[in-house]
GROMACS .gro file of C-alpha atoms in nm:
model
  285
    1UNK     CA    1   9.962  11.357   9.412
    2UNK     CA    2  10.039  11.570   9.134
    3UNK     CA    3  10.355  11.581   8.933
    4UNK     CA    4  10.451  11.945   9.094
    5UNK     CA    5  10.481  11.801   9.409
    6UNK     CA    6  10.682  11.450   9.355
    7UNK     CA    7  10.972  11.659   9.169
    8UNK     CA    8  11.097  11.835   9.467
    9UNK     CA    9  11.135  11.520   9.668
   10UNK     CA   10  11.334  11.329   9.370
   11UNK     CA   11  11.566  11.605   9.374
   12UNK     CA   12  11.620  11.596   9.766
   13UNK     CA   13  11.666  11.219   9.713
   14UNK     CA   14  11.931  11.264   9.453
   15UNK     CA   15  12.128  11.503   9.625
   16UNK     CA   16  12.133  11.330   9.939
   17UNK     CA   17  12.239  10.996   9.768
   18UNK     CA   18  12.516  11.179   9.584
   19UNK     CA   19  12.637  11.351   9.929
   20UNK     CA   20  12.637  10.970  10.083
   21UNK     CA   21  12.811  10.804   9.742
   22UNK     CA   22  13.137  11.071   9.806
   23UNK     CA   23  13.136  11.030  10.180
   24UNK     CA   24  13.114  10.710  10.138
   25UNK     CA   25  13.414  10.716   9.864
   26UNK     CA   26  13.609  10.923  10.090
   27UNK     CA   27  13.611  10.681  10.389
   28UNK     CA   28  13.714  10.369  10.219
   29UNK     CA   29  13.970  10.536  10.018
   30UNK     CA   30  14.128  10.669  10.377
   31UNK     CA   31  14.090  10.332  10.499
   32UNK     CA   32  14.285  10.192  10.250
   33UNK     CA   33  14.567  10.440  10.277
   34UNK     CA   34  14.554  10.339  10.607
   35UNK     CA   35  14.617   9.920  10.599
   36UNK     CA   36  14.941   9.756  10.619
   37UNK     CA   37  15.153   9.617  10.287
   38UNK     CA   38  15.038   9.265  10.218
   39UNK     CA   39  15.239   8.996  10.329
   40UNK     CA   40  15.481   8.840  10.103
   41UNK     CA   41  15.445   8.431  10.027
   42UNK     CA   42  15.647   8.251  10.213
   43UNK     CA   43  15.975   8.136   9.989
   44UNK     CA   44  15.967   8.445   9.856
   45UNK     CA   45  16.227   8.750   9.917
   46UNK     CA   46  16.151   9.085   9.971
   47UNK     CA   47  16.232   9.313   9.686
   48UNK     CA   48  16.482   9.565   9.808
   49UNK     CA   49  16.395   9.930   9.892
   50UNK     CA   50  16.510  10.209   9.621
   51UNK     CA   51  16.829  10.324   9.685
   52UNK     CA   52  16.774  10.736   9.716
   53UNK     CA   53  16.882  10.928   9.429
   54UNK     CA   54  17.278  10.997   9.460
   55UNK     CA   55  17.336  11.398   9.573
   56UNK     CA   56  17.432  11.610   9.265
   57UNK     CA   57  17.826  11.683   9.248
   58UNK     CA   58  17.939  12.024   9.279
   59UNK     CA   59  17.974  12.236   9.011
   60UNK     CA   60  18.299  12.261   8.833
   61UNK     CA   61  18.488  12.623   8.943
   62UNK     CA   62  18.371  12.858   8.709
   63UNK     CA   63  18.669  12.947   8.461
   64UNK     CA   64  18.763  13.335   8.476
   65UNK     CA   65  18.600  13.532   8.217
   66UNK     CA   66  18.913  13.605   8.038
   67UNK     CA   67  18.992  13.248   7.988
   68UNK     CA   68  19.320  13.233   8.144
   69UNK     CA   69  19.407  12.991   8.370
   70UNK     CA   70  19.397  13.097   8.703
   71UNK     CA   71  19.709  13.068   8.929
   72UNK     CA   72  19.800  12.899   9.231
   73UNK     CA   73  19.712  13.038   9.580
   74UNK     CA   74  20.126  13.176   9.659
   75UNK     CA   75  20.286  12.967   9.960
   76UNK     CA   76  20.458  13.149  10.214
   77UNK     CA   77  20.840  13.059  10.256
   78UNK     CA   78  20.946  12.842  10.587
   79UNK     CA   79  21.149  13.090  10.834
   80UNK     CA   80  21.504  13.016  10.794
   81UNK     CA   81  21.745  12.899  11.074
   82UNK     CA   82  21.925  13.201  11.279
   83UNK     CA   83  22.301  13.170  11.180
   84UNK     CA   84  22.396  13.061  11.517
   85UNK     CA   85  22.107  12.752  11.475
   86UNK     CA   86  22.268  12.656  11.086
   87UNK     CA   87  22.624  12.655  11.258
   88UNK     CA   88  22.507  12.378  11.542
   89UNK     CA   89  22.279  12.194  11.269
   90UNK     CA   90  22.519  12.155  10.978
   91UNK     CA   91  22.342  11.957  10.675
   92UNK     CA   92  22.369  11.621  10.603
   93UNK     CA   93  22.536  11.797  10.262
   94UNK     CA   94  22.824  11.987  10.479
   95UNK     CA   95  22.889  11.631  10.677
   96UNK     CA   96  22.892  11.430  10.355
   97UNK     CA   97  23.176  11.724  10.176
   98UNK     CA   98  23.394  11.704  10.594
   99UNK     CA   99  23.410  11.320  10.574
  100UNK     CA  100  23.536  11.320  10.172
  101UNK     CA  101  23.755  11.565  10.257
  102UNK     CA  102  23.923  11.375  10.489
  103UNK     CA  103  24.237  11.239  10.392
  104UNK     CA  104  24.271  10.870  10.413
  105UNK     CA  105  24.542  10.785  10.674
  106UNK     CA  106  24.886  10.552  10.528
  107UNK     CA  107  24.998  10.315  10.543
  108UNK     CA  108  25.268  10.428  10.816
  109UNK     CA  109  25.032  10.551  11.021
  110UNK     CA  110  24.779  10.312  11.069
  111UNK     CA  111  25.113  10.090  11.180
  112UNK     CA  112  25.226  10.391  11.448
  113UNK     CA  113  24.911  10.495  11.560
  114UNK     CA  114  24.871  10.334  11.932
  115UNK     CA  115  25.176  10.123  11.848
  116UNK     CA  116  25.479  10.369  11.898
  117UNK     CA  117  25.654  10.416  12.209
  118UNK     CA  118  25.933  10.690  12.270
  119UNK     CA  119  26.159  10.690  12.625
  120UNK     CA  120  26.454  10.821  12.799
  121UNK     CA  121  26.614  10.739  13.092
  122UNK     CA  122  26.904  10.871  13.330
  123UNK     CA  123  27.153  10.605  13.493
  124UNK     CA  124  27.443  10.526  13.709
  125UNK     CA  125  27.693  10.349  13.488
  126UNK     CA  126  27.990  10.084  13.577
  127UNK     CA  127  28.157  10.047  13.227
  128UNK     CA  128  28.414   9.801  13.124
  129UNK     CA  129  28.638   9.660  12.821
  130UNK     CA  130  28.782   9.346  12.868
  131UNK     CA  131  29.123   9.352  12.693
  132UNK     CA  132  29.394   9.554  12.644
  133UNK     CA  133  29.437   9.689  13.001
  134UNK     CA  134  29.116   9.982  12.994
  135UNK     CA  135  28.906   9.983  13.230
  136UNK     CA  136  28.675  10.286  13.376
  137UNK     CA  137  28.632  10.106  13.732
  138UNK     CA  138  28.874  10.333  13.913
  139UNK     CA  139  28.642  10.602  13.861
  140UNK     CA  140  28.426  10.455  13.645
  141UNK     CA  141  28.079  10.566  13.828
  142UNK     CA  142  27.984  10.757  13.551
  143UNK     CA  143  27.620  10.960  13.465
  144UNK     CA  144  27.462  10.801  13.126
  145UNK     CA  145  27.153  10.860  12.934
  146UNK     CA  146  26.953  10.650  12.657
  147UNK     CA  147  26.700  10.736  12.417
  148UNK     CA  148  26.458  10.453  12.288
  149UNK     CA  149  26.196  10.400  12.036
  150UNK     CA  150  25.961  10.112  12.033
  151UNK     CA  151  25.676   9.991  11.830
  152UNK     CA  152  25.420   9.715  11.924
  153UNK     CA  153  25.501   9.345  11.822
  154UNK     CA  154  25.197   9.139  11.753
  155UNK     CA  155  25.171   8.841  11.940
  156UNK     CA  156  25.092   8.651  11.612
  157UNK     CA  157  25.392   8.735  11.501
  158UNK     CA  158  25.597   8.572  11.772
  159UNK     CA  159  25.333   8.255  11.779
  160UNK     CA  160  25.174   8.342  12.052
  161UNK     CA  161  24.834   8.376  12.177
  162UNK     CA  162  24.680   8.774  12.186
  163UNK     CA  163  24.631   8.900  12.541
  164UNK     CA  164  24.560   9.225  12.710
  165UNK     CA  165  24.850   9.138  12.990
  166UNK     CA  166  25.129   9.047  12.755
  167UNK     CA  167  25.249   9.266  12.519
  168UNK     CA  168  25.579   9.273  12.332
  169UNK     CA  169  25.793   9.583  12.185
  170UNK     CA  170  26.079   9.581  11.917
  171UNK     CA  171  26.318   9.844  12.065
  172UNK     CA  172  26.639  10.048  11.914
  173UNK     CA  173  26.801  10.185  12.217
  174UNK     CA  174  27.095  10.493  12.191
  175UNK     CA  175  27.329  10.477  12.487
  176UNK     CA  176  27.533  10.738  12.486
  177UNK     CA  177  27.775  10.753  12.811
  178UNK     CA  178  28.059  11.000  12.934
  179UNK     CA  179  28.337  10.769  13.050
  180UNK     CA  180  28.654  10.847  13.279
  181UNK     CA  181  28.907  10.575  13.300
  182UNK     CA  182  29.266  10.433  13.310
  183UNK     CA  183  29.477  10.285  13.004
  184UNK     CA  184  29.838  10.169  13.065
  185UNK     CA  185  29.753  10.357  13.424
  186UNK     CA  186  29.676  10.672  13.255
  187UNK     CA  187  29.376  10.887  13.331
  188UNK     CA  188  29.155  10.911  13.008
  189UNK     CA  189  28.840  11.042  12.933
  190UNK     CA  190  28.600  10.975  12.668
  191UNK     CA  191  28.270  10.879  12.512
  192UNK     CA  192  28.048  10.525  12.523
  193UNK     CA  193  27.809  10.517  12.265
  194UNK     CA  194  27.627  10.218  12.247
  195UNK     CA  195  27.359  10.098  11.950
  196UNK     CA  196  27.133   9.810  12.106
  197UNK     CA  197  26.829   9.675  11.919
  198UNK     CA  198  26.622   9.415  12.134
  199UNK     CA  199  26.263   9.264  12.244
  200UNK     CA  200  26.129   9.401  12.503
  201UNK     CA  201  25.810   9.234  12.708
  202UNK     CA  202  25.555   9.406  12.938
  203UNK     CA  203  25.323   9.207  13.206
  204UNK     CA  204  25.076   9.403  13.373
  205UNK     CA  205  25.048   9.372  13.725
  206UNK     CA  206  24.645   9.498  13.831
  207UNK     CA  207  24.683   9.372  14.167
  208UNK     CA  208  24.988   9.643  14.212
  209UNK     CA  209  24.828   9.971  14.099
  210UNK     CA  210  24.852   9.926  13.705
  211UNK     CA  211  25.141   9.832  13.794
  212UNK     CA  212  25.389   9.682  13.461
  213UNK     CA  213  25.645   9.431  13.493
  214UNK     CA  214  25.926   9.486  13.197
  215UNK     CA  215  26.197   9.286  13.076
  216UNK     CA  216  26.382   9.287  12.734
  217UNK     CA  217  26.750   9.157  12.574
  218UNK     CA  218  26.950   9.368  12.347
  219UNK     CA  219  27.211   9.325  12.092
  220UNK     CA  220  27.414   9.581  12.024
  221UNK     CA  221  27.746   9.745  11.896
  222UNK     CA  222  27.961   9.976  12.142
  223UNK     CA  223  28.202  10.226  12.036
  224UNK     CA  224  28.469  10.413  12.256
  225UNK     CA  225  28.642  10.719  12.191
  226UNK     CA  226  28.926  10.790  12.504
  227UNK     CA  227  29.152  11.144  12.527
  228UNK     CA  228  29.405  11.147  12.792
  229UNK     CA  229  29.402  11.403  13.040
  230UNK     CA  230  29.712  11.456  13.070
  231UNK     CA  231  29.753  11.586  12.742
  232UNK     CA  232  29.975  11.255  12.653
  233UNK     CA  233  29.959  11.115  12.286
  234UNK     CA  234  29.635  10.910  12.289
  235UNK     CA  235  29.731  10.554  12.210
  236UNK     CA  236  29.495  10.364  11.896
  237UNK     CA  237  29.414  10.081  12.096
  238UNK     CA  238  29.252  10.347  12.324
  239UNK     CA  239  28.969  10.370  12.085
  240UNK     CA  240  28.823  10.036  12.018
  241UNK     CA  241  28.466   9.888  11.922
  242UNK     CA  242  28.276   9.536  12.001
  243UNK     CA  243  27.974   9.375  12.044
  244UNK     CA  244  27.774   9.347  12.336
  245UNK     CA  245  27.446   9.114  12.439
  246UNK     CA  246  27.221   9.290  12.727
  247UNK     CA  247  26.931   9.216  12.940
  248UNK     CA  248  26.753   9.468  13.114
  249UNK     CA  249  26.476   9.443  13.366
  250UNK     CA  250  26.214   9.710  13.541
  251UNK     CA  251  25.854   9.793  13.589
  252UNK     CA  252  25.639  10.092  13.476
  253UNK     CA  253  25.385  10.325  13.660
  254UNK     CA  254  25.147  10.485  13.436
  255UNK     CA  255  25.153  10.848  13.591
  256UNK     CA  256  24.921  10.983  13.290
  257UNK     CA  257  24.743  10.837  12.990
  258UNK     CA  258  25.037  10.778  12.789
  259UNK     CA  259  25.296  10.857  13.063
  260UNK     CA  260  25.494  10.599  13.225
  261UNK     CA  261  25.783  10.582  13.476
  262UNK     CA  262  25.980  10.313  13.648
  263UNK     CA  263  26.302  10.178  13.738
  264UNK     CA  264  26.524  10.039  13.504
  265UNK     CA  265  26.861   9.764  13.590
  266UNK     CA  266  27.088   9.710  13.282
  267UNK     CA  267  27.369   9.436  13.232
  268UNK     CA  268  27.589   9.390  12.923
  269UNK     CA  269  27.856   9.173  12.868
  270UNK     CA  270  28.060   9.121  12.526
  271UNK     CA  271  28.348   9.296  12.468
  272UNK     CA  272  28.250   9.503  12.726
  273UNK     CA  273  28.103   9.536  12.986
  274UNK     CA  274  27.799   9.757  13.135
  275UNK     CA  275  27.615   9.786  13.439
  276UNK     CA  276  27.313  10.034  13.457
  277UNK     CA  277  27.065  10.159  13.748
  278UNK     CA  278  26.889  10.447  13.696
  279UNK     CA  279  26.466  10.529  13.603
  280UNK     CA  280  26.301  10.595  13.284
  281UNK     CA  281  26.006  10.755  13.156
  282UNK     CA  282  25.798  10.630  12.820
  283UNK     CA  283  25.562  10.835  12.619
  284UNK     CA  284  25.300  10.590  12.417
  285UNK     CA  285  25.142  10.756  12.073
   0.00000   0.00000   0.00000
């Protein structure tokens, strides 16, 4: 064989051995993409994945070209209340200024308020004096009216325990009366005025309607003024003056809050005397 024709087949050989060497190559460095991670030794821990990059912040804004500082985005203004809505809301502001502004009550008020009582009352009157020959039974039945103020009484005050059924009142009671009698058997005519100042308790009743039993006792100074009728010189001892205890006794309706009526019986006896049956009426503040 000459040398010509062994050249051609080295260089088919070489080729072909070249082709297999990168196919070759090719497959075992696909296999070896391919196989699992090798196991880690036992006792051993895993190292712990990469933790991803963090994302990029965003930009800062870009400052305006001018380099002014650029302003706010404007906020638009809350509606105001209608007039008619601020009138039924008023601020805490408005409440605060109406509660400084209120004048503190005194001293005599907080002692009246819910404590005062005012009454009148209209009666049938027997009127007497004891001495010196007067007397107004003959025709003594005379008309008489009284006008009284009273204020609470604490039951403290008079030792005793508080309760809603017993209540007490200090009383001055004016007792004015018109009075037609006889004096060294003359007709005379005249005026009673009587100035009583007393205690005066009240019991109510709440099986009997609201019902209120009253009784009081009175001390008191009468004065009597007497002009004859028959146009006679009026003797002195015709107008005389003296001291007279009284008891009185009654109930009370309340008709309205703060109204009450109810019968009233009088009896005084001193240095004169006085019998009374007539109704009154009492208006509480």
């Amino acid at each position: 064989m000459t040398q010509e024709s062994t050249m051609p087949w080295v260089t088919r050989s070489a080729i072909i051995t070249t082709a297999l060497l990168l196919v070759a190559g090719a497959a075992i460095a696909k296999g070896l993409e391919d196989m699992p991670p090798p196991a880690a030794p036992a006792g051993t821990q895993p190292e712990p994945a990469p933790e991803p990059p963090a994302a990029p912040s965003a930009a800062p804004a870009a400052a305006p070209a001018d380099g002014l500082t650029p302003s706010p985005a404007p906020v638009e203004p809350s509606p105001s209340p209608s007039p008619e809505e601020a009138a039924q809301v008023p601020s805490a502001e408005n409440e605060k200024m109406a509660v400084e502004s209120e004048p503190e009550p005194s001293n005599t008020e907080r002692l009246l308020k819910d404590n005062l009582v005012i009454g009148t009352s209209v009666n049938l009157v027997w009127a007497d004096r004891n001495s010196s020959g007067w007397s107004s039974s003959g025709s003594g039945r005379t008309g008489g009216s009284d006008v009284m103020v009273g204020v609470n009484v604490p039951n403290s005050i008079l030792n005793l325990r508080k309760s809603k059924k017993l209540k007490f009142k200090g009383t001055f009671r004016y007792n004015p009366v018109v009075v037609a009698g006889t004096y060294d058997s003359k007709p005379y005519r005249g005026l009673w005025q009587g100035y009583h100042v007393g205690l005066e308790g009240h019991v109510k009743q709440a099986r009997f309607m609201g019902w209120t039993a009253v009784a009081g006792v009175e001390a008191g100074l009468v004065f009597v003024y007497l002009d004859p009728l028959d146009e006679f010189e009026t003797p002195t001892s015709a107008e005389a003056s003296g001291a007279i205890l009284s008891a009185h006794a009654g109930g009370d309706w309340e008709v309205a809050p703060g109204i009450k009526v109810g019968p009233r019986v009088y009896v005084g006896l001193g240095s004169f005397e006085n019998y009374q049956i007539g109704a009154a009426t009492n208006f509480s503040f």
